[in-house]
PDB file of C-alpha atoms in Angstrom:
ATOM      1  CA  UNK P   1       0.000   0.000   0.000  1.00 54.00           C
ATOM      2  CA  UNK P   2       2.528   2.572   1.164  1.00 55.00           C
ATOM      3  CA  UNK P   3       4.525   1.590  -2.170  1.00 53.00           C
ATOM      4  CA  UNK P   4       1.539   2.373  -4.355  1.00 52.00           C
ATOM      5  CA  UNK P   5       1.184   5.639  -2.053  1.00 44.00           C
ATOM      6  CA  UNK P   6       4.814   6.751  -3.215  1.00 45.00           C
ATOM      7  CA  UNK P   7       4.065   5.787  -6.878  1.00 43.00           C
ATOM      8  CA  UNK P   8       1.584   8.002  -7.201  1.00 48.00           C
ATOM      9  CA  UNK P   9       3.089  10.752  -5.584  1.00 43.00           C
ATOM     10  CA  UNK P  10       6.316  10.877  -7.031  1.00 46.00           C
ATOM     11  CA  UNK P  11       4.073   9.989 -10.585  1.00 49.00           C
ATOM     12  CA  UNK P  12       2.081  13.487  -9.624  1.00 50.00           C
ATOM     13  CA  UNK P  13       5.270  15.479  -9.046  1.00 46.00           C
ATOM     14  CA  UNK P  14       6.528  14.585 -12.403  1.00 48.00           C
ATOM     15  CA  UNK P  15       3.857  15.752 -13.925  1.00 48.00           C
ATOM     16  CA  UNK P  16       3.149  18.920 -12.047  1.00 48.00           C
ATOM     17  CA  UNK P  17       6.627  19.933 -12.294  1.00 53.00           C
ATOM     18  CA  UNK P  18       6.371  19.281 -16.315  1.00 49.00           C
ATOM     19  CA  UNK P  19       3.800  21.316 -16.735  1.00 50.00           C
ATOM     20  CA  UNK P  20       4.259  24.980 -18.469  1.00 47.00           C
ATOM     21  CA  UNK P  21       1.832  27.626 -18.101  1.00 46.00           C
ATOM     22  CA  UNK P  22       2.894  30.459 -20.686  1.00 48.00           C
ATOM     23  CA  UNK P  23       1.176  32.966 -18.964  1.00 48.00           C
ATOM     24  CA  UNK P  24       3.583  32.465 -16.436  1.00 50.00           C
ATOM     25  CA  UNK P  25       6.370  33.201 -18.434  1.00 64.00           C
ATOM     26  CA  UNK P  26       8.287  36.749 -18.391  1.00 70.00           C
ATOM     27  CA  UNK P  27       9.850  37.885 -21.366  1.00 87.00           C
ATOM     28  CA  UNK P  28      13.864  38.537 -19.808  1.00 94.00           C
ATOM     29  CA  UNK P  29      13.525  41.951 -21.242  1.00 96.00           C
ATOM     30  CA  UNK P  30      10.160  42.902 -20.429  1.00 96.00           C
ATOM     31  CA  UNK P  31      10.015  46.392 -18.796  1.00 97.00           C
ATOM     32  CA  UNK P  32      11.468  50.110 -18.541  1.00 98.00           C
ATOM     33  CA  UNK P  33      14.451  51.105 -20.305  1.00 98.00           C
ATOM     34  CA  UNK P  34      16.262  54.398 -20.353  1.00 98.00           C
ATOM     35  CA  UNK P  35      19.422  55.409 -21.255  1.00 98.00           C
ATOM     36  CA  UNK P  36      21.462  58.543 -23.214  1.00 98.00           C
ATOM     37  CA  UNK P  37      22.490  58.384 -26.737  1.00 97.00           C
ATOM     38  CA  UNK P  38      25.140  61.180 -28.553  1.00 96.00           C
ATOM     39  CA  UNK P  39      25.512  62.451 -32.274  1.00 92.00           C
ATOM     40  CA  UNK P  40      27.248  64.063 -34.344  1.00 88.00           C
ATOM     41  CA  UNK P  41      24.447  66.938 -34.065  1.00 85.00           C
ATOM     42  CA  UNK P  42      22.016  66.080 -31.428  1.00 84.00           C
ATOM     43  CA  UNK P  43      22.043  64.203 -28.052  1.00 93.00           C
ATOM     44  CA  UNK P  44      19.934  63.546 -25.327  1.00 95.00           C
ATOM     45  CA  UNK P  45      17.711  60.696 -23.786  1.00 96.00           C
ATOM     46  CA  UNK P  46      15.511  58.250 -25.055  1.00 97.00           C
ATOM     47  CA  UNK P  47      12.969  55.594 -22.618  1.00 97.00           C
ATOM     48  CA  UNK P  48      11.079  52.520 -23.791  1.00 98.00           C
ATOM     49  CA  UNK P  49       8.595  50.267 -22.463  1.00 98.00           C
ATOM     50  CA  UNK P  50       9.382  46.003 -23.768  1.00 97.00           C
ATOM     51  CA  UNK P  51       6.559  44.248 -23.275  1.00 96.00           C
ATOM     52  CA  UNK P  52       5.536  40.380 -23.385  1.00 94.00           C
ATOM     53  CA  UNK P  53       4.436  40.382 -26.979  1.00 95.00           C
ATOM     54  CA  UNK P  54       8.124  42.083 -27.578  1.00 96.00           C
ATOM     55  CA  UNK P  55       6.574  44.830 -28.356  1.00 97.00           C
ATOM     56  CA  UNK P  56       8.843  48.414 -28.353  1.00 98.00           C
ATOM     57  CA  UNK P  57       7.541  51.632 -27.298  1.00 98.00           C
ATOM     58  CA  UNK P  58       8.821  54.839 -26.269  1.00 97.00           C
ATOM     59  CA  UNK P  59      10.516  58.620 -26.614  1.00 96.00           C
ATOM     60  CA  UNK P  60      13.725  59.763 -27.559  1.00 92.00           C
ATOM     61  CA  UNK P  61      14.269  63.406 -26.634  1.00 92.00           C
ATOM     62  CA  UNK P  62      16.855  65.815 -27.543  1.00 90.00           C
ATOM     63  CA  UNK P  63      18.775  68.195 -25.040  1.00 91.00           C
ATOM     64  CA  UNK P  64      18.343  71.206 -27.220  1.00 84.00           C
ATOM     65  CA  UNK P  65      14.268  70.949 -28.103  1.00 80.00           C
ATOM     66  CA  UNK P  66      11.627  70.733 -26.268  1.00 78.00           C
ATOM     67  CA  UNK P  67       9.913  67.981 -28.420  1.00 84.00           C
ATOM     68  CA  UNK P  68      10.156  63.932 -28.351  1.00 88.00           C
ATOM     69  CA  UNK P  69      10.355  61.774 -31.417  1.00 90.00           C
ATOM     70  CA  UNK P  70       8.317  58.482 -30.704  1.00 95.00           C
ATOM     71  CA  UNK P  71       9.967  55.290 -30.702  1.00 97.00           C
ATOM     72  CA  UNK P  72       8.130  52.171 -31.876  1.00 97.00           C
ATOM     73  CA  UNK P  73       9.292  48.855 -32.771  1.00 97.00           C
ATOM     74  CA  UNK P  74      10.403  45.045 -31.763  1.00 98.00           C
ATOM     75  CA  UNK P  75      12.869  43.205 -30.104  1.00 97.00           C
ATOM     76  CA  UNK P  76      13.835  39.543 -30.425  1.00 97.00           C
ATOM     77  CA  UNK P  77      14.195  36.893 -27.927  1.00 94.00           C
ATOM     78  CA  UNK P  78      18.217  37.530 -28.202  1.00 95.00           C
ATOM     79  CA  UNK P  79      17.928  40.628 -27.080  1.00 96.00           C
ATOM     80  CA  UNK P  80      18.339  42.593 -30.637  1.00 98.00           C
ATOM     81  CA  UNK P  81      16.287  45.618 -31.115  1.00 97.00           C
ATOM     82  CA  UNK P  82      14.593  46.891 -34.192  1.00 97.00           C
ATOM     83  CA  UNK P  83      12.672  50.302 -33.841  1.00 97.00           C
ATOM     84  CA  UNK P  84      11.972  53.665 -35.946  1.00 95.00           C
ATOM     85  CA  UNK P  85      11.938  56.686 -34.334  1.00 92.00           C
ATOM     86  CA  UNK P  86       9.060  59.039 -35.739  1.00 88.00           C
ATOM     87  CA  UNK P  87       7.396  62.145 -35.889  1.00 80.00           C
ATOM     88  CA  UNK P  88       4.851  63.443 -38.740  1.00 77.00           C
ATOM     89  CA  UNK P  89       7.965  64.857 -40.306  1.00 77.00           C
ATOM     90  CA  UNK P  90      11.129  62.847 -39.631  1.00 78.00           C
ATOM     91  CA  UNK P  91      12.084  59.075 -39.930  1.00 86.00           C
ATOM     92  CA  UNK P  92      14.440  57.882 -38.368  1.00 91.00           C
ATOM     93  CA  UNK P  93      16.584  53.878 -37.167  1.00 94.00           C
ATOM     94  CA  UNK P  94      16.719  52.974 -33.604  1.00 95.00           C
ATOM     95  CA  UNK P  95      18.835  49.590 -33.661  1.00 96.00           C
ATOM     96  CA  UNK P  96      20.662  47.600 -30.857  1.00 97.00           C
ATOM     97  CA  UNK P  97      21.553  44.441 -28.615  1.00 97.00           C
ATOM     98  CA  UNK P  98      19.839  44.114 -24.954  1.00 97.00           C
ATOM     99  CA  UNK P  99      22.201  41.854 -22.645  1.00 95.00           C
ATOM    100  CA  UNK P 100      21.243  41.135 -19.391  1.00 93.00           C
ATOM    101  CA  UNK P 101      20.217  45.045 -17.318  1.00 95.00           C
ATOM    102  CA  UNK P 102      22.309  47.137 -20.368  1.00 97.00           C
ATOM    103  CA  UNK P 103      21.355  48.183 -24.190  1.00 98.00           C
ATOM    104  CA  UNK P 104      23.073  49.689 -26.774  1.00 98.00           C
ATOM    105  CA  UNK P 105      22.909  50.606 -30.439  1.00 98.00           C
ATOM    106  CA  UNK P 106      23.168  52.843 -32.992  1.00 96.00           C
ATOM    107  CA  UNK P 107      20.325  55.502 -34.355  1.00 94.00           C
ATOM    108  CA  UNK P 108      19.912  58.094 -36.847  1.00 92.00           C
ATOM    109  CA  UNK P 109      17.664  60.450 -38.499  1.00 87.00           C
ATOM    110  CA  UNK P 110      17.183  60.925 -42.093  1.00 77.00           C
ATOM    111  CA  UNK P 111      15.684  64.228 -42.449  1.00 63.00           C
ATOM    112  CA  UNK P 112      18.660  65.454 -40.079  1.00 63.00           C
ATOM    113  CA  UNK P 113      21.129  63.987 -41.496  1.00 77.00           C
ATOM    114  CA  UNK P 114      22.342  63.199 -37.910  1.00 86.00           C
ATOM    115  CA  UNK P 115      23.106  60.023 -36.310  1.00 92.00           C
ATOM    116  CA  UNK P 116      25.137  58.394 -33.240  1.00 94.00           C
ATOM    117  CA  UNK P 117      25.143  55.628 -30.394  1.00 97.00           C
ATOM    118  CA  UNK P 118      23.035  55.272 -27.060  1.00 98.00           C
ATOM    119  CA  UNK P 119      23.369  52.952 -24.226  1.00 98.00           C
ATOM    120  CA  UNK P 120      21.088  52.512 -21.573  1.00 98.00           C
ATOM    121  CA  UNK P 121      19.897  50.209 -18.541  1.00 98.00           C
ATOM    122  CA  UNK P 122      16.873  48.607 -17.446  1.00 97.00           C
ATOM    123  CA  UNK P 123      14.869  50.170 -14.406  1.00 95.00           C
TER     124      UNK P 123
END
């Protein structure tokens, strides 16, 4: 009896334990991000919000205006980012690689012609 007892226990831990629920699951880079970036004309700071669909949205904000482009993109499960930054009149490339708490990529804005690097950390 007591052996039967044990076979069915450890039998019900297996399977508990194998069990998944996705809804569970946290995307590693799900969050707030913020960070600085430079260029050769502009600098200043950007923010994002990752979340569980990997879905990218945020501001990036230079020093010397008092207006924010809109960031809006995708990141992969490695950690590499694909966004645009955008206003009504300017398009612009917000790339980079998330590893582990710190990002950092390139950007640039067409109609500007101006362009640099930005690194950043997750809150």
């Amino acid at each position: 009896m007591k052996a039967k007892f044990f076979v069915y226990l450890l039998f019900s831990l297996v399977v508990l334990n194998s069990c998944s629920n996705e809804e569970d699951d946290v995307f590693v880079y799900e969050g707030y991000w913020s960070g600085q970036y430079t260029g050769n004309v502009d600098s200043g700071n950007w923010s994002i919000r990752i979340d569980m669909n990997k879905t990218v949205i945020g501001t990036f904000t230079p020093i010397q205006s008092s207006y924010s482009y809109q960031i809006i993109g995708t990141i992969t499960e490695n950690g590499v980012l694909n966004a645009h930054i955008k206003t009504s009149e300017i398009v612009g490339e917000f790339s980079g690689t998330f590893i582990d708490d710190i990002a950092s990529g390139l950007w640039t804005i067409n109609g500007d012609d101006d362009s640099g690097s930005w690194t950043g950390v997750k809150l």
